[in-house]
Each structure stands twice: as structure tokens, then as C-alpha cells.
CSV table of C-alpha atoms and ligand atoms in Angstrom, one decimal:
chain,number,residue,atom,x,y,z
W,409,MET,CA,0.3,-0.6,0.2
W,410,PHE,CA,1.2,3.4,-0.6
W,411,ASP,CA,2.3,5.6,2.5
W,412,LYS,CA,2.0,9.7,1.1
W,413,ILE,CA,-0.7,10.2,-1.7
W,414,LEU,CA,-0.2,14.0,-2.6
W,415,ILE,CA,-4.2,15.1,-3.8
W,416,ALA,CA,-3.7,16.4,-7.0
W,417,ASN,CA,-7.0,18.3,-7.6
W,418,ARG,CA,-9.7,21.4,-5.1
W,419,GLY,CA,-13.1,21.3,-3.5
W,420,GLU,CA,-14.7,18.3,-3.0
W,421,ILE,CA,-12.9,15.2,-4.8
W,422,ALA,CA,-9.9,16.7,-2.7
W,423,LEU,CA,-11.3,16.1,0.2
W,424,ARG,CA,-13.4,12.9,-0.3
W,425,VAL,CA,-10.1,11.6,-1.4
W,426,LEU,CA,-8.5,12.5,1.6
W,427,ARG,CA,-11.7,11.4,2.8
W,428,ALA,CA,-10.4,8.2,1.9
W,429,CYS,CA,-6.4,7.8,2.2
W,430,LYS,CA,-7.3,9.0,6.6
W,431,GLU,CA,-9.4,5.3,6.3
W,432,LEU,CA,-6.9,4.0,4.3
W,433,GLY,CA,-3.8,5.6,7.7
W,434,ILE,CA,-2.4,7.0,4.2
W,435,ALA,CA,-0.8,10.2,5.3
W,436,THR,CA,-1.3,13.5,2.8
W,437,VAL,CA,-0.6,16.1,0.9
W,438,ALA,CA,-2.7,18.5,-0.6
W,439,VAL,CA,-1.5,21.2,-2.7
W,440,HIS,CA,-3.3,24.4,-3.3
W,441,SER,CA,-3.0,27.2,-5.6
W,442,THR,CA,-3.0,30.8,-3.6
W,443,ALA,CA,-6.7,31.4,-4.4
W,444,ASP,CA,-7.3,28.4,-3.1
W,445,GLU,CA,-5.2,29.0,0.6
W,446,ASP,CA,-8.7,28.6,3.1
W,447,ALA,CA,-9.7,25.9,1.4
W,448,MET,CA,-10.8,22.5,3.9
W,449,HIS,CA,-8.3,20.0,2.2
W,450,VAL,CA,-5.3,23.0,2.9
W,451,ARG,CA,-6.9,22.3,6.8
W,452,LEU,CA,-7.4,18.2,6.9
W,453,ALA,CA,-4.7,17.2,5.0
W,454,ASP,CA,-1.1,16.4,6.4
W,455,GLU,CA,0.7,18.5,4.6
W,456,SER,CA,-0.2,20.8,2.3
W,457,VAL,CA,2.2,22.8,-0.5
W,458,CYS,CA,1.5,25.9,-2.6
W,459,ILE,CA,1.7,24.5,-6.3
W,460,GLY,CA,0.9,28.5,-8.1
W,461,PRO,CA,-1.1,31.4,-8.6
W,462,PRO,CA,-4.6,31.5,-9.1
W,463,PRO,CA,-5.4,29.8,-12.8
W,464,ALA,CA,-5.8,26.6,-12.6
W,465,LYS,CA,-3.2,25.9,-16.1
W,466,ASP,CA,-0.1,27.4,-13.5
W,467,SER,CA,-2.0,25.6,-10.4
W,468,TYR,CA,-3.5,22.5,-10.4
W,469,LEU,CA,-3.0,21.5,-14.3
W,470,ASN,CA,0.7,22.8,-13.5
W,471,ILE,CA,2.7,19.6,-13.9
W,472,PRO,CA,6.6,20.3,-13.3
W,473,ALA,CA,5.2,22.4,-9.6
W,474,LEU,CA,3.3,18.3,-8.7
W,475,LEU,CA,6.1,17.0,-9.6
W,476,ALA,CA,7.7,19.4,-7.0
W,477,ALA,CA,5.5,19.0,-4.9
W,478,CYS,CA,5.9,15.2,-5.3
W,479,GLU,CA,10.0,15.7,-4.3
W,480,ILE,CA,9.7,17.8,-1.8
W,481,THR,CA,6.8,16.0,0.3
W,482,GLY,CA,7.6,11.8,-0.4
W,483,ALA,CA,4.2,10.9,-1.8
W,484,ASP,CA,4.8,7.9,-3.3
W,485,ALA,CA,1.4,7.9,-5.6
W,486,VAL,CA,-0.7,10.9,-6.5
W,487,HIS,CA,-4.5,10.7,-6.8
W,488,PRO,CA,-5.4,13.4,-9.5
W,489,GLY,CA,-9.5,13.8,-9.1
W,490,TYR,CA,-11.9,14.3,-12.2
W,491,GLY,CA,-11.2,17.5,-13.8
W,492,PHE,CA,-8.0,19.0,-14.4
W,493,LEU,CA,-5.1,16.1,-15.2
W,494,SER,CA,-7.5,13.0,-14.1
W,495,GLU,CA,-7.1,11.6,-17.6
W,496,ASN,CA,-3.7,13.8,-18.9
W,497,ALA,CA,-1.9,10.3,-20.5
W,498,ARG,CA,1.1,11.6,-21.0
W,499,PHE,CA,0.6,12.6,-16.7
W,500,ALA,CA,0.4,9.9,-15.5
W,501,GLU,CA,3.1,8.2,-18.2
W,502,ILE,CA,5.5,11.4,-16.9
W,503,LEU,CA,4.6,10.8,-13.0
W,504,ALA,CA,5.9,7.2,-13.4
W,505,GLU,CA,9.1,8.6,-15.4
W,506,HIS,CA,10.1,9.7,-11.6
W,507,ASN,CA,8.7,7.0,-9.3
W,508,VAL,CA,5.3,7.4,-8.2
W,509,HIS,CA,2.3,5.6,-9.2
W,510,PHE,CA,-0.4,7.3,-11.0
W,511,ILE,CA,-4.2,6.5,-9.3
W,512,GLY,CA,-5.7,5.2,-12.6
W,513,PRO,CA,-5.8,3.4,-15.6
W,514,ARG,CA,-3.1,3.2,-17.2
W,515,PRO,CA,-1.9,5.4,-19.5
W,516,GLU,CA,-2.4,2.7,-22.6
W,517,HIS,CA,-6.2,3.1,-21.5
W,518,ILE,CA,-6.4,6.9,-20.7
W,519,ARG,CA,-5.1,7.3,-24.2
W,520,LEU,CA,-6.9,5.6,-26.1
W,521,MET,CA,-10.1,6.3,-24.4
W,522,GLY,CA,-9.1,10.0,-25.0
W,523,ASP,CA,-9.4,9.5,-29.1
W,524,LYS,CA,-13.2,9.3,-29.6
W,525,ILE,CA,-13.6,7.4,-32.2
W,526,ALA,CA,-10.8,4.5,-31.4
W,527,ALA,CA,-12.6,4.7,-28.1
W,528,LYS,CA,-15.7,3.7,-30.3
W,529,ARG,CA,-13.8,0.9,-32.4
W,530,ALA,CA,-12.8,-0.4,-29.3
W,531,ALA,CA,-16.2,-1.3,-27.9
W,532,ALA,CA,-17.7,-2.0,-30.9
W,533,ARG,CA,-14.4,-4.6,-31.9
W,534,LEU,CA,-15.4,-6.0,-27.4
W,535,GLY,CA,-19.4,-6.6,-27.7
W,536,ILE,CA,-20.3,-3.3,-26.6
W,537,PRO,CA,-23.5,-2.2,-29.3
W,538,THR,CA,-22.6,1.5,-30.5
W,539,VAL,CA,-24.6,4.1,-32.1
W,540,PRO,CA,-24.8,3.1,-36.0
W,541,GLY,CA,-22.6,5.7,-38.1
W,542,SER,CA,-19.0,6.5,-39.7
W,543,ALA,CA,-16.2,3.3,-38.6
W,544,GLY,CA,-13.4,5.7,-38.6
W,545,GLY,CA,-13.0,9.1,-39.8
W,546,ILE,CA,-14.8,11.1,-42.4
W,547,GLY,CA,-12.0,12.1,-45.5
W,548,SER,CA,-14.0,13.9,-48.3
W,549,ASP,CA,-17.9,16.4,-47.9
W,550,GLU,CA,-18.6,13.9,-50.3
W,551,GLU,CA,-17.5,10.6,-47.9
W,552,ALA,CA,-20.1,12.0,-45.8
W,553,ARG,CA,-22.6,12.1,-48.2
W,554,ARG,CA,-22.8,9.0,-48.7
W,555,LEU,CA,-22.7,7.9,-45.1
W,556,ALA,CA,-24.6,10.6,-44.5
W,557,GLY,CA,-27.0,8.7,-46.8
W,558,ASP,CA,-26.6,5.3,-45.8
W,559,ILE,CA,-27.0,5.8,-41.6
W,560,GLY,CA,-30.3,8.0,-42.4
W,561,PHE,CA,-31.2,11.4,-41.3
W,562,PRO,CA,-30.5,13.3,-39.4
W,563,VAL,CA,-27.2,12.7,-38.3
W,564,MET,CA,-24.4,14.2,-36.1
W,565,VAL,CA,-21.5,15.4,-36.4
W,566,LYS,CA,-19.0,14.8,-33.8
W,567,ALA,CA,-15.1,15.8,-33.0
W,568,ALA,CA,-12.4,12.4,-32.5
W,569,ALA,CA,-10.4,14.5,-30.4
W,570,GLY,CA,-13.9,16.0,-27.8
W,571,GLY,CA,-15.9,14.8,-25.8
W,572,GLY,CA,-18.6,16.1,-23.4
W,573,GLY,CA,-20.6,17.5,-26.0
W,574,ARG,CA,-18.4,20.1,-27.4
W,575,GLY,CA,-16.9,20.4,-31.4
W,576,MET,CA,-20.7,18.7,-32.2
W,577,LYS,CA,-23.5,18.9,-34.5
W,578,VAL,CA,-26.8,17.5,-35.4
W,579,ILE,CA,-27.0,18.0,-39.3
W,580,ARG,CA,-31.3,17.4,-40.2
W,581,THR,CA,-30.9,17.4,-44.0
W,582,ALA,CA,-27.8,17.0,-47.2
W,583,ALA,CA,-28.5,20.1,-47.3
W,584,ASP,CA,-26.7,21.7,-43.7
W,585,LEU,CA,-23.8,18.6,-44.8
W,586,PRO,CA,-21.6,20.8,-45.7
W,587,SER,CA,-21.8,23.7,-43.6
W,588,ALA,CA,-22.6,21.5,-40.7
W,589,LEU,CA,-18.5,19.9,-41.1
W,590,ALA,CA,-16.8,23.0,-41.8
W,591,ALA,CA,-18.4,24.2,-38.7
W,592,ALA,CA,-17.6,21.0,-36.8
W,593,ARG,CA,-14.2,21.2,-38.5
W,594,ALA,CA,-12.9,24.8,-37.3
W,595,GLU,CA,-13.9,24.3,-33.5
W,596,ALA,CA,-12.3,21.1,-32.9
W,597,LYS,CA,-8.8,22.5,-35.1
W,598,ALA,CA,-9.6,25.5,-33.3
W,599,GLY,CA,-10.3,24.0,-30.0
W,600,PHE,CA,-9.0,20.4,-30.0
W,601,GLY,CA,-5.9,20.9,-32.5
W,602,ASP,CA,-7.2,17.9,-34.7
W,603,ASP,CA,-9.9,17.9,-37.2
W,604,THR,CA,-10.6,14.5,-37.6
W,605,LEU,CA,-15.1,14.1,-37.8
W,606,TYR,CA,-17.2,11.0,-37.6
W,607,LEU,CA,-21.1,10.6,-38.1
W,608,GLU,CA,-23.8,8.8,-36.4
W,609,LYS,CA,-26.9,8.5,-36.8
W,610,TYR,CA,-29.0,11.2,-34.2
W,611,LEU,CA,-30.9,9.8,-31.4
W,612,GLU,CA,-33.3,11.9,-30.5
W,613,ARG,CA,-34.5,12.0,-27.0
W,614,PRO,CA,-31.9,9.1,-25.8
W,615,ARG,CA,-31.2,8.4,-21.4
W,616,HIS,CA,-27.8,9.7,-19.8
W,617,ILE,CA,-27.0,5.8,-18.5
W,618,GLU,CA,-24.1,5.6,-17.4
W,619,ILE,CA,-22.1,2.0,-16.0
W,620,GLN,CA,-19.6,2.2,-13.2
W,621,VAL,CA,-17.5,-1.1,-13.7
W,622,LEU,CA,-14.1,-2.0,-11.7
W,623,GLY,CA,-10.9,-3.7,-12.6
W,624,ASP,CA,-7.8,-4.6,-11.4
W,625,GLY,CA,-5.3,-4.7,-14.3
W,626,LYS,CA,-5.7,-8.6,-13.8
W,627,GLY,CA,-8.5,-9.7,-16.1
W,628,ARG,CA,-10.5,-9.3,-13.3
W,629,ALA,CA,-12.5,-6.9,-13.2
W,630,ILE,CA,-16.7,-6.5,-12.5
W,631,HIS,CA,-19.7,-3.5,-13.1
W,632,LEU,CA,-21.8,-2.3,-10.0
W,633,GLY,CA,-24.6,-0.8,-12.4
W,634,GLU,CA,-25.8,2.3,-13.4
W,635,ARG,CA,-26.2,5.6,-12.9
W,636,ASP,CA,-29.2,8.6,-14.9
W,637,CYS,CA,-27.0,11.1,-15.3
W,638,SER,CA,-29.7,12.7,-18.6
W,639,LEU,CA,-31.0,15.8,-16.1
W,640,GLN,CA,-28.1,18.1,-17.5
W,641,ARG,CA,-27.8,22.0,-18.9
W,642,ARG,CA,-25.4,22.5,-21.5
W,643,HIS,CA,-23.8,19.1,-21.2
W,644,GLN,CA,-23.4,19.9,-16.6
W,645,LYS,CA,-25.0,17.4,-15.0
W,646,VAL,CA,-27.5,18.4,-12.9
W,647,TRP,CA,-28.8,15.4,-11.2
W,648,GLU,CA,-28.3,11.7,-11.0
W,649,GLU,CA,-29.8,9.0,-10.0
W,650,GLY,CA,-29.1,5.2,-9.8
W,651,PRO,CA,-31.5,2.6,-10.4
W,652,SER,CA,-32.3,4.1,-13.5
W,653,PRO,CA,-35.7,5.2,-13.8
W,654,ALA,CA,-35.9,3.3,-17.4
W,655,LEU,CA,-34.3,-0.7,-16.0
W,656,ASN,CA,-35.6,-3.0,-14.9
W,657,ALA,CA,-32.7,-5.8,-13.3
W,658,PRO,CA,-33.0,-8.4,-16.7
W,659,ALA,CA,-31.7,-5.0,-18.7
W,660,ARG,CA,-29.0,-3.8,-16.2
W,661,ASP,CA,-27.3,-7.4,-15.3
W,662,ALA,CA,-27.1,-7.7,-19.2
W,663,ILE,CA,-25.0,-4.6,-19.9
W,664,GLY,CA,-23.7,-4.9,-17.3
W,665,ASP,CA,-22.1,-8.6,-18.0
W,666,THR,CA,-21.7,-6.9,-21.0
W,667,VAL,CA,-19.4,-3.5,-20.0
W,668,ALA,CA,-17.2,-6.0,-17.0
W,669,ARG,CA,-16.8,-8.6,-19.9
W,670,ALA,CA,-15.2,-6.5,-22.2
W,671,MET,CA,-12.6,-4.6,-19.6
W,672,ARG,CA,-11.6,-7.7,-18.0
W,673,GLU,CA,-11.0,-8.6,-21.6
W,674,ILE,CA,-8.9,-5.4,-22.0
W,675,LYS,CA,-7.2,-5.3,-18.7
W,676,TYR,CA,-8.6,-2.2,-17.3
W,677,LEU,CA,-7.2,-1.5,-14.2
W,678,GLY,CA,-9.6,0.9,-11.6
W,679,VAL,CA,-12.2,2.3,-11.2
W,680,GLY,CA,-13.5,3.8,-15.3
W,681,THR,CA,-17.8,4.9,-16.3
W,682,VAL,CA,-18.9,3.2,-19.6
W,683,GLU,CA,-22.0,6.1,-21.5
W,684,PHE,CA,-24.4,4.7,-23.5
W,685,LEU,CA,-27.5,7.0,-24.7
W,686,TYR,CA,-30.5,4.5,-24.5
W,687,ASP,CA,-32.8,4.8,-26.8
W,688,ASP,CA,-36.2,2.7,-27.2
W,689,GLY,CA,-35.1,-0.2,-24.9
W,690,ALA,CA,-30.8,-0.4,-26.4
W,691,PHE,CA,-28.1,1.1,-25.1
W,692,HIS,CA,-25.6,3.0,-27.8
W,693,PHE,CA,-21.9,2.8,-26.5
W,694,ILE,CA,-20.5,7.0,-26.8
W,695,GLU,CA,-17.7,7.5,-25.1
W,696,MET,CA,-15.6,6.0,-21.3
W,697,ASN,CA,-14.4,7.8,-19.1
W,698,THR,CA,-11.0,7.0,-17.2
W,699,ARG,CA,-11.4,8.9,-13.9
W,700,ILE,CA,-13.7,8.8,-10.9
W,701,GLN,CA,-16.9,10.4,-11.7
W,702,VAL,CA,-18.7,13.8,-10.5
W,703,GLU,CA,-21.6,11.4,-9.3
W,704,HIS,CA,-19.8,8.7,-7.5
W,705,PRO,CA,-21.5,8.8,-4.4
W,706,VAL,CA,-25.0,7.5,-6.2
W,707,THR,CA,-22.7,3.8,-7.2
W,708,GLU,CA,-21.9,3.9,-2.7
W,709,MET,CA,-24.8,4.8,-1.7
W,710,ILE,CA,-26.2,1.8,-3.5
W,711,THR,CA,-23.5,-0.4,-3.2
W,712,ASP,CA,-22.0,0.2,-0.5
W,713,ILE,CA,-18.2,0.1,-1.4
W,714,ASP,CA,-16.4,2.9,-1.2
W,715,LEU,CA,-15.1,3.1,-4.6
W,716,VAL,CA,-11.7,5.8,-3.9
W,717,LEU,CA,-11.0,2.9,-1.4
W,718,GLU,CA,-11.3,0.9,-4.1
W,719,GLN,CA,-9.8,2.7,-6.5
W,720,ILE,CA,-6.5,3.7,-4.0
W,721,ARG,CA,-5.7,-0.1,-3.1
W,722,LEU,CA,-6.0,-1.6,-7.1
W,723,ALA,CA,-3.7,1.2,-7.9
W,724,ALA,CA,-1.8,0.3,-5.6
W,725,ASP,CA,-1.8,-2.6,-7.1
W,726,ASN,CA,-4.6,-5.4,-5.4
W,727,ASP,CA,-6.3,-7.7,-6.8
W,728,LEU,CA,-9.8,-7.4,-6.7
W,729,GLN,CA,-11.7,-9.0,-3.7
W,730,LEU,CA,-15.5,-8.1,-4.5
W,731,ALA,CA,-16.8,-10.7,-7.6
W,732,GLN,CA,-19.6,-9.9,-8.8
W,733,ASP,CA,-21.9,-12.2,-7.1
W,734,GLY,CA,-21.1,-10.4,-3.9
W,735,VAL,CA,-22.6,-6.4,-5.1
W,736,LYS,CA,-25.8,-6.3,-3.8
W,737,PHE,CA,-27.6,-3.0,-5.1
W,738,HIS,CA,-30.0,-1.0,-2.0
W,739,GLY,CA,-31.8,0.9,-2.5
W,740,HIS,CA,-32.9,4.4,-4.9
W,741,ALA,CA,-30.5,7.2,-4.1
W,742,ILE,CA,-30.4,10.4,-6.2
W,743,GLU,CA,-27.4,13.1,-5.9
W,744,CYS,CA,-28.5,17.1,-7.3
W,745,ARG,CA,-24.9,18.9,-7.9
W,746,ILE,CA,-25.5,22.7,-4.9
W,747,ASN,CA,-24.0,25.6,-7.6
W,748,ALA,CA,-23.1,29.1,-6.8
W,749,GLU,CA,-25.4,30.5,-8.8
W,750,ASN,CA,-27.9,32.0,-9.7
W,751,ALA,CA,-30.4,29.4,-10.4
W,752,VAL,CA,-32.9,31.7,-12.7
W,753,SER,CA,-29.9,33.2,-15.2
W,754,PHE,CA,-27.4,30.4,-14.4
W,755,ARG,CA,-24.7,33.1,-13.6
W,756,PRO,CA,-21.5,31.8,-11.3
W,757,SER,CA,-21.8,33.1,-8.0
W,758,PRO,CA,-18.4,33.7,-6.2
W,759,GLY,CA,-18.3,35.2,-2.6
W,760,LYS,CA,-18.5,34.4,1.3
W,761,ILE,CA,-20.9,32.1,3.1
W,762,ILE,CA,-22.1,34.0,5.8
W,763,HIS,CA,-24.2,31.0,6.8
W,764,TYR,CA,-24.2,27.6,6.0
W,765,HIS,CA,-26.2,24.5,7.6
W,766,PRO,CA,-26.0,21.2,5.8
W,767,PRO,CA,-29.5,18.9,6.3
W,768,GLY,CA,-28.8,15.6,8.1
W,769,GLY,CA,-30.9,12.4,9.3
W,770,LEU,CA,-30.8,8.7,7.9
W,771,GLY,CA,-29.6,8.5,4.3
W,772,VAL,CA,-28.5,12.6,3.4
W,773,ARG,CA,-24.8,12.0,3.0
W,774,VAL,CA,-23.3,15.7,2.2
W,775,ASP,CA,-20.0,16.3,-0.3
W,776,SER,CA,-18.8,19.3,-0.1
W,777,ALA,CA,-15.8,21.4,1.1
W,778,VAL,CA,-16.8,24.2,1.4
W,779,TYR,CA,-17.6,25.6,5.4
W,780,HIS,CA,-19.2,28.9,7.3
W,781,GLY,CA,-17.4,31.7,6.7
W,782,TYR,CA,-16.0,30.0,3.8
W,783,ALA,CA,-14.8,32.7,0.5
W,784,ILE,CA,-15.5,30.7,-2.9
W,785,PRO,CA,-12.9,32.2,-5.4
W,786,PRO,CA,-14.4,32.7,-8.7
W,787,PHE,CA,-11.4,31.2,-10.3
W,788,TYR,CA,-13.1,27.7,-10.8
W,789,ASP,CA,-15.8,25.7,-10.7
W,790,SER,CA,-19.7,26.8,-9.1
W,791,LEU,CA,-19.7,23.4,-7.3
W,792,VAL,CA,-20.5,24.1,-3.8
W,793,GLY,CA,-20.7,19.9,-2.9
W,794,LYS,CA,-23.0,17.6,-3.0
W,795,LEU,CA,-26.0,16.3,-1.9
W,796,ILE,CA,-26.6,12.8,-2.0
W,797,VAL,CA,-30.0,11.5,-1.0
W,798,HIS,CA,-31.0,7.4,0.4
W,799,GLY,CA,-33.7,5.1,0.9
W,800,LYS,CA,-34.6,1.9,0.3
W,801,THR,CA,-37.2,2.7,-2.4
W,802,ARG,CA,-36.5,6.0,-5.6
W,803,GLY,CA,-40.2,7.2,-3.7
W,804,GLU,CA,-38.8,7.1,-0.4
W,805,CYS,CA,-35.6,9.0,-1.3
W,806,LEU,CA,-37.5,12.0,-3.8
W,807,MET,CA,-40.4,12.2,1.0
W,808,ARG,CA,-36.3,12.4,2.2
W,809,LEU,CA,-34.8,14.6,-1.1
W,810,ARG,CA,-38.0,17.5,-1.1
W,811,ARG,CA,-37.0,17.1,3.4
W,812,ALA,CA,-32.9,17.4,2.8
W,813,LEU,CA,-33.3,20.1,0.2
W,814,ASP,CA,-36.3,21.9,2.5
W,815,GLU,CA,-33.4,21.9,5.4
W,816,PHE,CA,-30.2,23.2,3.7
W,817,VAL,CA,-29.3,26.5,3.9
W,818,ILE,CA,-26.6,28.2,2.1
W,819,ASP,CA,-26.8,32.4,2.1
W,820,GLY,CA,-25.0,34.8,1.1
W,821,VAL,CA,-24.0,33.7,-2.0
W,822,GLU,CA,-26.8,32.4,-4.6
W,823,THR,CA,-28.0,28.5,-5.4
W,824,ASN,CA,-29.0,26.2,-7.5
W,825,LEU,CA,-31.3,25.1,-3.9
W,826,PRO,CA,-34.4,26.1,-6.1
W,827,LEU,CA,-34.0,24.0,-9.0
W,828,PHE,CA,-33.6,21.7,-6.9
W,829,ARG,CA,-36.8,22.0,-4.7
W,830,ALA,CA,-39.1,22.4,-8.4
W,831,LEU,CA,-37.9,19.3,-10.0
W,832,ALA,CA,-38.6,17.6,-6.2
W,833,GLN,CA,-42.2,18.1,-6.8
W,834,GLU,CA,-42.1,17.9,-10.9
W,835,LYS,CA,-44.7,15.6,-12.2
W,836,ASP,CA,-41.8,13.7,-14.9
W,837,ILE,CA,-39.2,13.7,-11.9
W,838,ILE,CA,-41.3,12.1,-9.6
W,839,ASP,CA,-42.4,9.4,-12.9
W,840,GLY,CA,-38.6,9.0,-13.6
W,841,ASP,CA,-40.4,9.8,-17.4
W,842,TYR,CA,-37.6,11.9,-18.3
W,843,HIS,CA,-34.7,12.3,-21.3
W,844,ILE,CA,-31.2,14.6,-21.8
W,845,HIS,CA,-33.2,17.3,-23.0
W,846,TRP,CA,-36.0,17.1,-21.1
W,847,LEU,CA,-33.8,19.8,-17.9
W,848,GLU,CA,-33.6,22.1,-20.9
W,849,GLU,CA,-36.7,22.2,-21.7
W,850,PHE,CA,-38.5,22.6,-18.6
W,851,LEU,CA,-36.1,25.7,-18.8
W,852,GLY,CA,-37.5,27.3,-21.1
W,853,ARG,CA,-41.0,27.5,-20.6
W,854,GLY,CA,-40.3,29.5,-17.6
W,855,ALA,CA,-40.6,27.2,-15.6
W,856,LEU,CA,-39.0,28.9,-12.9
W,857,GLN,CA,-38.9,32.4,-12.9
W,858,PRO,CA,-39.5,34.7,-10.0
Z,1117,MV4,C1,-25.3,11.4,-29.0
Z,1117,MV4,C2,-26.9,13.2,-29.3
Z,1117,MV4,C3,-27.2,11.7,-29.7
Z,1117,MV4,N1,-27.0,11.2,-30.7
Z,1117,MV4,N2,-25.0,10.8,-30.2
Z,1117,MV4,C4,-23.4,14.7,-26.3
Z,1117,MV4,C5,-22.3,14.6,-25.3
Z,1117,MV4,C6,-21.5,13.3,-25.5
Z,1117,MV4,N3,-20.9,12.6,-24.1
Z,1117,MV4,C7,-22.6,12.9,-26.8
Z,1117,MV4,N4,-24.0,13.8,-26.5
Z,1117,MV4,C8,-24.6,13.4,-27.5
Z,1117,MV4,N5,-24.4,12.0,-28.1
Z,1117,MV4,C9,-25.9,10.5,-30.5
Z,1117,MV4,N6,-25.1,9.3,-32.3
Z,1117,MV4,C10,-26.9,13.7,-28.2
Z,1117,MV4,C11,-26.0,13.9,-27.0
Z,1117,MV4,C12,-26.4,15.2,-25.9
Z,1117,MV4,C13,-26.3,14.5,-24.7
Z,1117,MV4,C14,-25.5,13.5,-24.0
Z,1117,MV4,C15,-25.5,13.0,-22.5
Z,1117,MV4,C16,-26.1,14.0,-22.4
Z,1117,MV4,C17,-27.1,15.0,-23.0
Z,1117,MV4,C18,-26.2,15.9,-24.0
Z,1117,MV4,C19,-26.4,16.9,-24.3
Z,1117,MV4,C20,-27.0,16.8,-25.1
Z,1117,MV4,C21,-27.0,16.0,-26.3
């Protein structure tokens, strides 16, 4: 096992990782920018190192500064959290070159899944169902027109180096193809320095369902069920839950087994998430994330498995001890991402929290790094924390969620708590009847105007 872990992140995930380290008896090193001197993860860590000025590119993304912090403190492993350097294959390699363990998958798997065309090809080869589309990158406009004709309109053009919704366009007719391709190419070139594009059948109103996996890099791998992340705005997830209201146990077992078998085949190491669009009873692979995700607590609550602890154990070369038939799913969990932003305009609202009272009681978990009197800096994302609620049934979970939202007090900054209070009363949400565009349509109806 590791002796000392450097946590290359900030906010609630830095604290989440720190908690797992403490339980394992591993010493912790916090790193922080000059804007995060008062952060909770810095206060609670055994040691801390300032790695640069506020902009992330000069601090949390500053690889030489992170290497120096490892060297100074003698950390033998780095946990990257999510975002920042968590899916940077080169960072994982550089750490290895300096004899520091990267707590994550092997660089080749990070790199494979970072190339969306290669990832999709690998998924198809491994027997994972994909969205019908081009076999690889598209060349000329003429080739694209032929492909789109075969696939059938509407189609979607995506950037091979994209992901998370950047560099995509919906194309509804052949006449729109040339301009959409040109725009997507330019966006991809400017955004990722790579203008390789691919085409897919456009699915109009799917759900976004993702499967959590765990592997030990030696051919053992299991799945931990799914999370439904369909409720999102501008590709930012807002509400995640598990199990998905759209799946039953046989459907879950079937897709879970397919994904777990694929992970065994590639000898995947660590935690990962395989993302699908779920449409008309069928799964279509879109991407794989090779990091711990923001919404991992949903899975922790319904499986009783500590994902960050498992991630650390697996990175330290331990065998996967959990067996698929030992994973039992109980009850239902919902996570709300509480942001410091105006609930209607979504404008960020950094500043000082002058009153903070998180909810508690049975089935209620709050993962947050803020505290009474803490000033949220303006330089990073606006996540204040996550409210995760568990219940024996989805109905009980929703009941508890309404109660917990009612109790939650965050004063001094604006938050999206009013959005969640509205969602938890909404018929479609209560019925589990929603898809990836539901929230934007709901907001478009002006349902939340004061
Ligand atoms: C799609 C799609 C419809 N059809 N692919 C957006 C993020 C990226 N990971 C994939 N995305 C989509 N791919 C096909 N063939 C619709 C989306 C999409 C979406 C997906 C998941 C969650 C939210 C979304 C919001 C808009 C579009």
C-alpha cells in the first residue's frame, strides 16, 4: 500500500479522497493555488504545498510544480480526482518516469478512450453496442454525404478529440452537410488541434445512462450498476440517480455483464465509467471516462462500496476482491449538484458564505468542502457540494430529498437549491419520465421565473 498520497485537486473531491486516505492510514499531501489557502482540504491534510497562482493552468494543471511537490514531500502516489489532470495520459507517464504511482488506469487506456473514434472502435470490437455511424474518421464532404445517406438523417457530426459535448453538430438534411462539417472542423481544430470528425445516427430523445466498472488490471473486472445522468444543462449534469428509472434488473445485468466482460478482456485497471445513450430499450456506447466521477456517490450509496478506497487499493496492485455476485444493489440514490449560481440565469455567484447549515438525518449525505465563513473563489467551477440522498425505494428517496432540500441553508451566495426544490415536485421527475433534453425544455418553459 502507499505511504503518502498527494491529492492533485481541490474542492469537495480533494476532501473525498483525503477521507479515503485517512481511513486507509495513508498520509496526505494537499496542493493548492494561492486562491485556495483557506480551503478545507488544505486544513485537513497532513501537509500542504502551494503550487502556483489562481489560474488552473498555473497551479492544478502545472505538472512541474506537482512533480516538485511530490519530490519535496516524498509522496509515492498521486490521486488526480476528476477534471484537471485526471485523464491526461502524459501526466500518468511522467509520474511513472519519476517513480510516483498514478491512481488511475494505465496511460494506454486513458489515451485510447481520449480518442473517441478509437474508443468506439474498441467498444464495438469488445461486443459493446455502439451508435450506428461511420467506421472511422470522415474524409471528403462527398464521403460524408454518402455515409449520411447510408445512416439516414438526422445525423450527428462529432470531433474525434472532443467529448463532453464540445465540437458536435446535428445535421437534419443533406443540404446542411457542407456548412455543418466546415463549422465542426473549424471548432475541432481550434478547440483540440485535431479536426478529425466522425458521423453517427442522431438519437432524438435518449437517456444518458452510464455503467460503473472496477478492474484490477489483471483480468478481473466487475460492474456496479448504472447511473442515470439525463438531467443536464449545457452538458453539465445537474441531477444523477441510480438505479435508472428506465431499467429493470435483467436489462441492468445484461448491459453490466457486457461491459464487465469487455473490461476483463482489456485488463482495465481502476475505476471507470462506460457512457451510453439509451433509446427505445437499446444501449448505444458513446464514450468511456477513465476517472472517478463527480456522481460516484450515487453508486456508493446503492452498493455500499467505497469507490475511492477501491481505486487506491487497485492502484497499489491489489487484486480485485469483490466478485460480481457479491455486489448487491439496495434501494435508490439521487445526487443534486449544488452550485453557487443564480437559479434562473445560471450566472456564477462566488463570494463569502455567511450562513451554512447542511441537512442531515437518515439517508442524507453531503459531500462538500465549504464551511461557515468560507469565501468561494471566482477562479474555478461553481460546485459548492453534492447532496446525496438514499432510500429503500425511489419514492422514499424523493421524500427524503424534499425534506433535505428544505433543511439546506446556504446564505451569502446564490445557489441552485431553488431549482432542485422545483424539480423534486415535478410530475415527470417523480414519474422518472425524462430524457437528455428534458431539463432544458423545462427551463425554456420559464418554469422557474420568480
Ligand atoms: C449524441 C446525441 C445524440 N445522438 N450522439 C453529448 C455529449 C457527448 N458525450 C455525446 N453527446 C450526445 N451524443 C448521438 N448519436 C446526443 C448527445 C447529447 C447529450 C448526451 C448525453 C447527455 C446530454 C446530452 C445533451 C445534448 C446532446
